[in-house]
């Protein structure tokens, strides 16, 4: 386990880290495979994966001499739950504003 905890949103705030994560949504990969596909070094990929691990967004498993990283479904569920909560709040606020506008318009017409 990492020495610090970071939330998923903060972890994905870095564009390079987000690209690493996006690649892992397509398929599990090793550090070397990620570094070959991205314009960042192997040590940088390793550091980004360390942060993604701390944020519970990826899991790692040994496969021979390699470590294979893959997206952690529970980490994605938490991000999705946050988005659903944000979206529900935004829709409720929009409805409240639309209802207030409709009442104001109907009162002006009488």
mmCIF file of C-alpha atoms in Angstrom, residues 19-97:
data_model
loop_
_atom_site.group_PDB
_atom_site.id
_atom_site.type_symbol
_atom_site.label_atom_id
_atom_site.label_comp_id
_atom_site.label_asym_id
_atom_site.label_seq_id
_atom_site.Cartn_x
_atom_site.Cartn_y
_atom_site.Cartn_z
ATOM 1 C CA UNK A 19 -3.281 9.084 -20.689
ATOM 2 C CA UNK A 20 -1.755 6.186 -18.738
ATOM 3 C CA UNK A 21 -5.147 5.476 -17.194
ATOM 4 C CA UNK A 22 -6.926 5.734 -20.563
ATOM 5 C CA UNK A 23 -4.564 3.130 -22.028
ATOM 6 C CA UNK A 24 -5.317 0.824 -19.122
ATOM 7 C CA UNK A 25 -9.053 1.141 -19.775
ATOM 8 C CA UNK A 26 -8.381 -0.534 -23.120
ATOM 9 C CA UNK A 27 -6.347 -3.451 -21.740
ATOM 10 C CA UNK A 28 -4.010 -4.433 -18.903
ATOM 11 C CA UNK A 29 -0.396 -3.450 -19.613
ATOM 12 C CA UNK A 30 3.071 -3.479 -18.071
ATOM 13 C CA UNK A 31 5.183 -0.383 -17.407
ATOM 14 C CA UNK A 32 7.357 -1.194 -20.434
ATOM 15 C CA UNK A 33 4.327 -1.546 -22.718
ATOM 16 C CA UNK A 34 2.892 1.750 -21.490
ATOM 17 C CA UNK A 35 6.222 3.539 -21.927
ATOM 18 C CA UNK A 36 6.514 2.258 -25.517
ATOM 19 C CA UNK A 37 3.079 3.652 -26.365
ATOM 20 C CA UNK A 38 3.324 6.997 -24.578
ATOM 21 C CA UNK A 39 5.717 9.931 -24.916
ATOM 22 C CA UNK A 40 6.959 9.550 -21.340
ATOM 23 C CA UNK A 41 9.813 7.573 -19.792
ATOM 24 C CA UNK A 42 9.504 4.282 -17.934
ATOM 25 C CA UNK A 43 10.346 5.941 -14.592
ATOM 26 C CA UNK A 44 7.633 8.552 -15.230
ATOM 27 C CA UNK A 45 5.120 5.816 -16.107
ATOM 28 C CA UNK A 46 6.042 4.043 -12.867
ATOM 29 C CA UNK A 47 5.478 7.213 -10.857
ATOM 30 C CA UNK A 48 2.092 7.804 -12.508
ATOM 31 C CA UNK A 49 1.091 4.216 -11.777
ATOM 32 C CA UNK A 50 2.124 4.663 -8.150
ATOM 33 C CA UNK A 51 -0.293 7.591 -7.853
ATOM 34 C CA UNK A 52 -3.074 5.679 -9.644
ATOM 35 C CA UNK A 53 -2.519 2.772 -7.232
ATOM 36 C CA UNK A 54 -2.727 5.128 -4.240
ATOM 37 C CA UNK A 55 -6.000 6.494 -5.638
ATOM 38 C CA UNK A 56 -7.380 2.935 -5.951
ATOM 39 C CA UNK A 57 -7.885 3.415 -9.697
ATOM 40 C CA UNK A 58 -5.635 0.547 -10.791
ATOM 41 C CA UNK A 59 -4.578 -2.867 -9.525
ATOM 42 C CA UNK A 60 -1.322 -4.671 -10.212
ATOM 43 C CA UNK A 61 -0.559 -8.372 -10.497
ATOM 44 C CA UNK A 62 2.696 -10.207 -11.083
ATOM 45 C CA UNK A 63 3.035 -12.108 -14.355
ATOM 46 C CA UNK A 64 6.423 -13.769 -14.507
ATOM 47 C CA UNK A 65 8.999 -11.016 -14.130
ATOM 48 C CA UNK A 66 6.549 -8.296 -15.145
ATOM 49 C CA UNK A 67 3.924 -6.413 -13.196
ATOM 50 C CA UNK A 68 0.674 -5.975 -15.095
ATOM 51 C CA UNK A 69 -1.537 -2.988 -14.312
ATOM 52 C CA UNK A 70 -5.255 -2.883 -14.943
ATOM 53 C CA UNK A 71 -8.159 -0.603 -14.119
ATOM 54 C CA UNK A 72 -9.786 -1.263 -10.763
ATOM 55 C CA UNK A 73 -13.593 -1.409 -11.259
ATOM 56 C CA UNK A 74 -14.362 -0.217 -7.714
ATOM 57 C CA UNK A 75 -12.272 2.902 -8.284
ATOM 58 C CA UNK A 76 -14.253 3.693 -11.404
ATOM 59 C CA UNK A 77 -17.516 3.066 -9.563
ATOM 60 C CA UNK A 78 -16.573 5.711 -7.007
ATOM 61 C CA UNK A 79 -15.842 8.271 -9.738
ATOM 62 C CA UNK A 80 -19.139 7.379 -11.422
ATOM 63 C CA UNK A 81 -21.017 7.777 -8.126
ATOM 64 C CA UNK A 82 -19.469 11.231 -7.710
ATOM 65 C CA UNK A 83 -20.483 12.205 -11.247
ATOM 66 C CA UNK A 84 -24.015 10.903 -10.708
ATOM 67 C CA UNK A 85 -24.278 12.944 -7.511
ATOM 68 C CA UNK A 86 -22.978 16.084 -9.272
ATOM 69 C CA UNK A 87 -25.334 15.537 -12.209
ATOM 70 C CA UNK A 88 -28.358 14.941 -9.954
ATOM 71 C CA UNK A 89 -27.598 18.151 -8.075
ATOM 72 C CA UNK A 90 -27.194 20.119 -11.307
ATOM 73 C CA UNK A 91 -30.498 18.776 -12.681
ATOM 74 C CA UNK A 92 -32.337 19.553 -9.431
ATOM 75 C CA UNK A 93 -30.939 23.095 -9.487
ATOM 76 C CA UNK A 94 -31.921 23.538 -13.155
ATOM 77 C CA UNK A 95 -35.470 22.350 -12.374
ATOM 78 C CA UNK A 96 -35.703 24.740 -9.438
ATOM 79 C CA UNK A 97 -34.557 27.670 -11.588
#
